[in-house]
């Protein structure tokens, strides 16, 4: 009988151990490569690893859970501050792998008298179903009627003060991401004041999904038609172009920007009416005569006499119109709250051939962002033209009527920096910060 410790059996045993070790090493190397690949793809998003732990739940739509919800406080302030706050609430829900319950926006504009903020449902301004369709797999909205148990929710209080750092805020989101309550309700300050953890491209994605309701779009069409008709009486060649100028000279802004200048110890934030007129008049390549639409909150203006009117003082060839002169102040804007008026103005500025904005205004900044995103979707990522670029423009001539150039004015050096360009061969549209 052969001994189990014979040299022959020992060789067989050692070969068996070697094979098993090689197999185990191979499996370990495979999972290491898989893990490194996953880690690399998520390196730019520190919250994605812990989010993935909760993405396999069966109650989800394209990766977004539909049985767990996040509720946020009423969103306040101006239109575009509210859009930023809404996007931040969406991204918070995404980080916690929850569906955001449709928040209330604010129809009125009060900064400190919170009791006077009249709520307005999100779907009275933006299309609810369209939002979920465009943002499918990224973020999701739900109605309160989708919640099964409305009597129980978990209150999550946002921290505040200097000690409440960005790191602590993210740790809180991670801690409560797996909360078993159907609804986590954030209590405390407006989402606009929450800590920011996300890149601009994530905000841009949410903004792209926010399409205004048809009623607002139709009202913007009326205003744009009236602007072009007003210019048609003076400009008799082809499609009447127009420039939209965001004149941020209202009382609320001037108070805010003066305080900002004092805090930052600079003097280049507040632009007077005269300075705006000079910058618009100095736009290179602007063919005159041309119509100017002055996007300004008339109710917040402080005009003591006719001479102080925003219509006076423009150089020859620039034909200014504001809501009252166009005949749309009461017919269109007068029917709506401050928030809807701002939404109409936003859409009008989006459709302008040239847009002149204020570089410290969220209204101007989001218009430039959206116009730039549209250019990128059309395939234009550079301001440089070559033969291929010209051919591409000609192919797109049936697709778009106007061009778009994003430019910004460096206030400190007084230089105009061209950022993006796209459009047709015979027309031009520009965006200026000034």
XYZ file of C-alpha atoms in Angstrom:
434
model
C 0.000 0.000 0.000
C 1.369 3.400 -0.984
C 1.970 5.826 1.882
C 0.005 9.113 1.711
C 3.333 10.827 2.440
C 5.125 9.210 -0.463
C 7.011 11.528 -2.850
C 4.555 10.762 -5.673
C 1.501 11.830 -3.647
C 3.270 14.900 -2.327
C 4.028 16.032 -5.913
C 0.354 15.608 -6.884
C -0.759 17.555 -3.805
C 1.654 20.399 -4.468
C 0.496 20.631 -8.101
C -3.130 20.793 -6.905
C -2.323 23.606 -4.453
C -0.425 25.506 -7.160
C -3.366 25.307 -9.569
C -5.772 26.506 -6.944
C -3.516 29.419 -6.035
C -3.161 30.420 -9.672
C -6.951 30.383 -10.095
C -7.432 32.487 -6.963
C -4.779 34.988 -8.098
C -6.493 35.243 -11.479
C -9.874 35.932 -9.857
C -8.299 38.531 -7.563
C -6.656 40.316 -10.492
C -9.957 40.348 -12.407
C -11.884 41.982 -9.552
C -9.031 44.424 -8.916
C -9.156 45.578 -12.545
C -12.945 45.866 -12.345
C -12.772 47.898 -9.154
C -10.079 50.237 -10.514
C -12.116 50.811 -13.663
C -15.190 51.672 -11.607
C -13.216 53.940 -9.278
C -11.682 55.833 -12.205
C -15.057 56.478 -13.818
C -16.360 57.940 -10.559
C -13.268 59.893 -9.554
C -14.840 63.229 -10.417
C -17.975 62.556 -8.385
C -17.195 61.755 -4.741
C -20.829 61.008 -3.933
C -21.300 58.405 -6.662
C -19.729 55.494 -4.782
C -22.080 55.686 -1.837
C -25.038 56.388 -4.153
C -24.338 53.131 -5.984
C -25.044 51.177 -2.820
C -28.717 52.109 -3.113
C -29.149 51.988 -6.905
C -30.075 48.326 -7.145
C -33.463 48.699 -5.518
C -36.235 47.168 -7.598
C -38.548 50.169 -7.022
C -36.729 52.471 -9.420
C -37.085 54.118 -12.808
C -33.832 54.043 -14.791
C -31.782 54.112 -11.590
C -33.854 56.657 -9.610
C -35.879 55.214 -6.748
C -39.609 55.872 -6.966
C -40.599 54.656 -3.486
C -38.420 57.050 -1.452
C -38.926 60.820 -1.547
C -37.266 64.087 -0.557
C -39.338 67.117 0.438
C -37.778 70.597 0.525
C -38.920 74.009 1.818
C -40.681 76.512 -0.437
C -38.216 77.937 -2.967
C -37.947 81.737 -2.863
C -36.435 84.899 -4.413
C -36.109 85.806 -8.099
C -36.807 83.460 -11.026
C -33.253 82.340 -11.649
C -32.317 82.093 -7.983
C -35.326 79.788 -7.739
C -34.119 77.755 -10.738
C -30.712 77.329 -9.098
C -32.331 76.385 -5.786
C -34.597 73.875 -7.543
C -31.626 72.306 -9.351
C -29.752 72.056 -6.034
C -32.756 70.312 -4.481
C -32.859 67.894 -7.447
C -29.153 67.097 -7.097
C -29.555 66.595 -3.356
C -32.335 64.089 -4.045
C -30.125 62.408 -6.658
C -27.263 62.128 -4.176
C -29.626 60.512 -1.650
C -31.159 58.353 -4.423
C -34.641 59.716 -3.806
C -37.343 61.252 -5.955
C -37.897 64.956 -5.304
C -41.453 65.861 -4.326
C -42.602 68.738 -6.531
C -41.735 71.891 -4.560
C -43.575 75.191 -4.442
C -41.951 78.183 -6.102
C -42.671 81.789 -5.086
C -44.801 83.982 -7.327
C -43.988 87.202 -5.450
C -40.649 88.817 -4.715
C -40.008 89.469 -1.041
C -36.577 88.930 0.429
C -37.256 89.100 4.167
C -41.046 89.095 4.612
C -41.434 85.347 4.174
C -45.107 85.450 5.171
C -45.804 87.502 2.013
C -44.230 84.980 -0.363
C -47.146 83.688 -2.406
C -46.499 80.029 -3.379
C -47.010 78.799 -6.937
C -46.775 75.127 -7.999
C -43.761 74.144 -10.101
C -46.025 72.817 -12.873
C -47.623 76.245 -13.319
C -44.274 77.502 -14.619
C -42.492 74.427 -16.000
C -43.770 71.273 -17.696
C -43.877 68.429 -15.149
C -44.054 65.437 -17.512
C -41.523 66.956 -19.906
C -39.093 67.434 -17.032
C -39.249 63.760 -16.078
C -38.948 62.702 -19.706
C -35.863 64.836 -20.402
C -34.192 64.041 -17.065
C -35.034 60.332 -17.067
C -32.325 58.368 -15.268
C -30.743 61.517 -13.836
C -33.290 63.084 -11.468
C -37.037 62.649 -11.020
C -40.028 64.650 -9.756
C -43.134 63.250 -8.078
C -46.415 64.677 -6.847
C -47.447 64.467 -3.197
C -50.274 62.164 -4.255
C -47.596 59.555 -5.074
C -46.698 59.247 -1.381
C -48.384 56.258 0.281
C -47.955 57.303 3.915
C -48.401 61.051 4.313
C -48.634 60.984 8.094
C -45.064 59.941 8.808
C -41.879 61.553 7.576
C -38.376 62.117 8.857
C -37.334 65.722 9.464
C -33.769 66.437 8.367
C -32.536 69.777 9.664
C -29.846 71.450 7.627
C -26.979 72.832 9.637
C -25.958 76.485 9.466
C -23.178 78.814 10.521
C -19.451 78.724 9.881
C -18.999 75.387 11.598
C -21.378 73.715 9.172
C -18.813 72.990 6.482
C -19.206 71.488 3.022
C -17.705 68.253 4.351
C -20.168 68.005 7.243
C -23.052 68.716 4.896
C -22.064 65.878 2.555
C -21.591 63.536 5.502
C -25.136 64.324 6.589
C -26.486 63.461 3.123
C -24.577 60.173 3.176
C -25.808 59.361 6.670
C -29.476 59.780 5.806
C -29.375 58.404 2.255
C -30.409 54.966 3.549
C -33.089 56.305 5.890
C -36.032 53.888 5.944
C -38.728 56.598 6.063
C -40.661 56.966 2.836
C -40.265 60.750 2.987
C -37.265 62.692 4.260
C -38.335 66.308 4.772
C -35.599 68.938 4.829
C -36.422 71.737 7.250
C -34.669 75.043 7.589
C -33.281 77.430 5.046
C -34.068 77.894 1.367
C -32.237 75.377 -0.907
C -30.428 78.277 -2.622
C -28.438 78.688 0.619
C -27.486 75.021 0.932
C -23.897 73.941 0.414
C -23.030 73.151 -3.189
C -21.437 69.773 -4.008
C -22.014 69.440 -7.758
C -20.303 70.549 -10.996
C -21.863 73.116 -13.345
C -22.623 70.411 -15.923
C -25.032 68.755 -13.470
C -26.875 72.032 -12.978
C -26.931 72.572 -16.759
C -28.501 69.131 -17.189
C -31.333 70.026 -14.788
C -31.856 73.418 -16.460
C -32.183 71.718 -19.859
C -35.092 69.699 -18.472
C -36.923 72.818 -17.239
C -39.163 73.736 -20.188
C -41.687 76.514 -19.549
C -45.381 75.745 -19.946
C -46.991 76.503 -23.308
C -48.814 79.562 -21.984
C -45.555 81.324 -21.088
C -43.995 80.329 -24.413
C -46.966 81.777 -26.343
C -46.767 85.048 -24.409
C -43.046 85.295 -25.221
C -43.918 84.720 -28.896
C -46.306 87.689 -28.746
C -43.605 89.956 -27.302
C -40.976 88.865 -29.843
C -43.456 89.406 -32.703
C -44.259 92.893 -31.398
C -40.534 93.726 -31.146
C -39.872 92.668 -34.744
C -42.956 94.516 -35.965
C -41.773 97.674 -34.208
C -38.434 97.406 -35.973
C -40.097 96.610 -39.292
C -41.424 100.156 -39.503
C -37.835 101.414 -39.678
C -35.858 98.441 -41.023
C -37.166 97.193 -44.346
C -34.688 94.430 -45.177
C -35.390 90.766 -44.399
C -35.964 89.315 -40.933
C -35.850 92.135 -38.394
C -33.096 91.371 -35.844
C -33.172 92.673 -32.302
C -30.878 93.062 -29.320
C -32.088 92.137 -25.831
C -30.415 94.194 -23.105
C -30.759 93.065 -19.513
C -30.706 96.434 -17.740
C -30.163 95.469 -14.108
C -30.645 98.959 -12.681
C -33.712 98.399 -10.504
C -33.858 99.547 -6.873
C -33.434 96.087 -5.339
C -30.347 95.350 -7.435
C -28.665 98.710 -6.828
C -29.024 98.252 -3.052
C -27.626 94.722 -3.269
C -24.716 95.524 -5.584
C -23.626 98.573 -3.553
C -23.388 96.378 -0.464
C -21.498 93.772 -2.491
C -19.029 96.393 -3.713
C -18.425 97.546 -0.144
C -17.890 93.991 1.097
C -15.531 93.058 -1.762
C -13.868 96.499 -1.822
C -14.367 96.916 -5.574
C -16.246 99.440 -7.674
C -17.014 97.561 -10.900
C -20.169 95.611 -10.002
C -22.950 98.191 -10.291
C -23.492 99.383 -13.866
C -25.336 102.661 -14.336
C -27.740 103.315 -17.207
C -25.085 105.479 -18.886
C -22.435 102.742 -18.679
C -24.777 100.140 -20.157
C -25.664 102.481 -23.029
C -21.978 103.086 -23.779
C -21.148 99.377 -23.833
C -24.064 98.503 -26.102
C -23.121 101.367 -28.414
C -19.554 100.051 -28.651
C -20.434 96.475 -29.700
C -18.280 95.760 -32.728
C -19.941 94.620 -35.938
C -23.440 95.601 -34.809
C -25.337 96.695 -37.907
C -27.633 99.661 -37.367
C -30.400 100.633 -37.334
C -31.374 97.856 -34.934
C -34.104 97.380 -32.339
C -33.216 97.138 -28.634
C -35.534 95.340 -26.232
C -34.824 96.554 -22.692
C -35.495 93.702 -20.263
C -36.088 95.524 -17.018
C -38.486 95.091 -14.085
C -40.553 98.246 -14.623
C -42.238 98.022 -11.218
C -38.852 98.224 -9.470
C -37.525 101.174 -11.460
C -37.086 104.575 -9.836
C -37.753 107.050 -12.661
C -38.387 110.525 -11.324
C -38.958 112.247 -14.672
C -38.967 111.702 -18.422
C -35.251 112.444 -18.707
C -34.384 109.516 -16.424
C -36.321 107.080 -18.633
C -34.429 104.026 -19.863
C -35.517 105.001 -23.401
C -33.472 108.198 -23.486
C -29.764 108.609 -24.223
C -29.113 105.815 -26.729
C -26.844 106.565 -29.677
C -28.244 107.040 -33.176
C -29.205 103.789 -34.901
C -30.201 102.023 -31.662
C -33.988 101.976 -31.385
C -35.001 101.208 -27.770
C -38.303 99.663 -26.693
C -39.523 98.578 -23.300
C -42.782 96.918 -22.315
C -44.892 100.058 -22.143
C -43.710 101.438 -25.481
C -44.303 98.036 -27.134
C -47.837 97.957 -25.751
C -47.324 94.665 -23.893
C -46.988 95.938 -20.323
C -50.676 95.474 -19.538
C -51.727 93.225 -22.404
C -49.144 90.533 -21.647
C -47.128 91.146 -18.482
C -49.865 92.828 -16.446
C -51.872 89.592 -16.259
C -49.205 87.712 -14.332
C -47.225 87.603 -11.099
C -43.622 88.798 -10.863
C -42.277 85.263 -11.361
C -44.219 84.672 -14.595
C -43.232 88.111 -15.901
C -39.581 87.168 -15.353
C -40.106 83.826 -17.119
C -41.580 85.610 -20.163
C -38.655 88.053 -20.261
C -36.228 85.141 -19.971
C -37.762 83.453 -23.029
C -37.695 86.707 -25.008
C -33.978 87.171 -24.246
C -33.270 83.572 -25.276
C -34.713 84.310 -28.722
C -32.832 87.571 -29.287
C -30.201 87.852 -32.036
C -27.858 89.591 -29.608
C -28.026 89.415 -25.831
C -26.267 91.895 -23.535
C -26.200 90.788 -19.921
C -24.932 91.708 -16.500
C -22.027 89.524 -15.389
C -23.186 89.498 -11.743
C -26.806 88.596 -12.498
C -28.159 85.048 -12.298
C -30.775 86.020 -14.921
C -28.038 86.933 -17.418
C -25.776 84.037 -16.438
C -28.420 81.350 -16.982
C -29.443 82.842 -20.336
C -25.814 82.718 -21.497
C -25.489 79.155 -20.183
C -28.623 78.001 -22.023
C -27.670 79.725 -25.280
C -24.203 78.173 -25.054
C -25.687 74.716 -24.417
C -27.855 75.090 -27.531
C -24.798 75.997 -29.577
C -22.958 72.938 -28.343
C -25.890 70.690 -29.247
C -25.670 72.083 -32.776
C -22.038 70.972 -32.875
C -20.192 74.257 -32.391
C -17.530 74.161 -29.696
C -15.050 76.741 -30.964
C -15.099 80.330 -32.123
C -12.503 79.540 -34.797
C -13.725 79.082 -38.349
C -12.197 76.961 -41.076
C -13.428 75.676 -44.430
C -15.157 72.727 -42.789
C -16.832 75.053 -40.296
C -18.248 77.189 -43.081
C -19.670 74.162 -44.866
C -21.205 72.987 -41.617
C -22.863 76.369 -41.156
C -24.355 76.247 -44.628
C -25.853 72.817 -43.896
C -27.425 74.199 -40.739
C -28.862 77.217 -42.524
C -32.269 75.566 -42.839
C -32.136 74.492 -39.224
C -31.393 77.790 -37.532
C -32.116 81.378 -38.514
C -29.761 83.201 -36.272
C -26.193 82.819 -35.072
C -24.878 83.053 -31.603
C -21.579 84.416 -30.292
C -20.837 84.266 -26.577
C -18.557 87.068 -25.524
C -17.605 88.393 -22.142
C -16.127 91.739 -21.218
C -13.228 91.587 -18.784
C -14.095 94.617 -16.656
C -10.669 94.994 -15.115
C -8.809 95.107 -18.438
C -11.623 96.367 -20.651
C -11.060 93.561 -23.137
C -13.714 91.692 -25.076
C -13.060 87.937 -25.055
C -14.819 85.816 -27.655
C -15.941 82.462 -26.275
C -18.310 80.708 -28.684
C -19.621 81.217 -32.196
C -22.237 79.514 -34.321
C -24.896 80.415 -36.839
C -25.733 81.091 -40.426
C -23.720 82.784 -43.129
C -25.669 86.027 -43.386
C -26.767 86.785 -39.829
C -25.224 87.003 -36.411
C -26.319 86.699 -32.806
C -24.160 87.588 -29.860
C -24.045 87.379 -26.115
C -22.211 90.011 -24.108
C -21.475 90.325 -20.414
C -21.090 93.891 -19.410
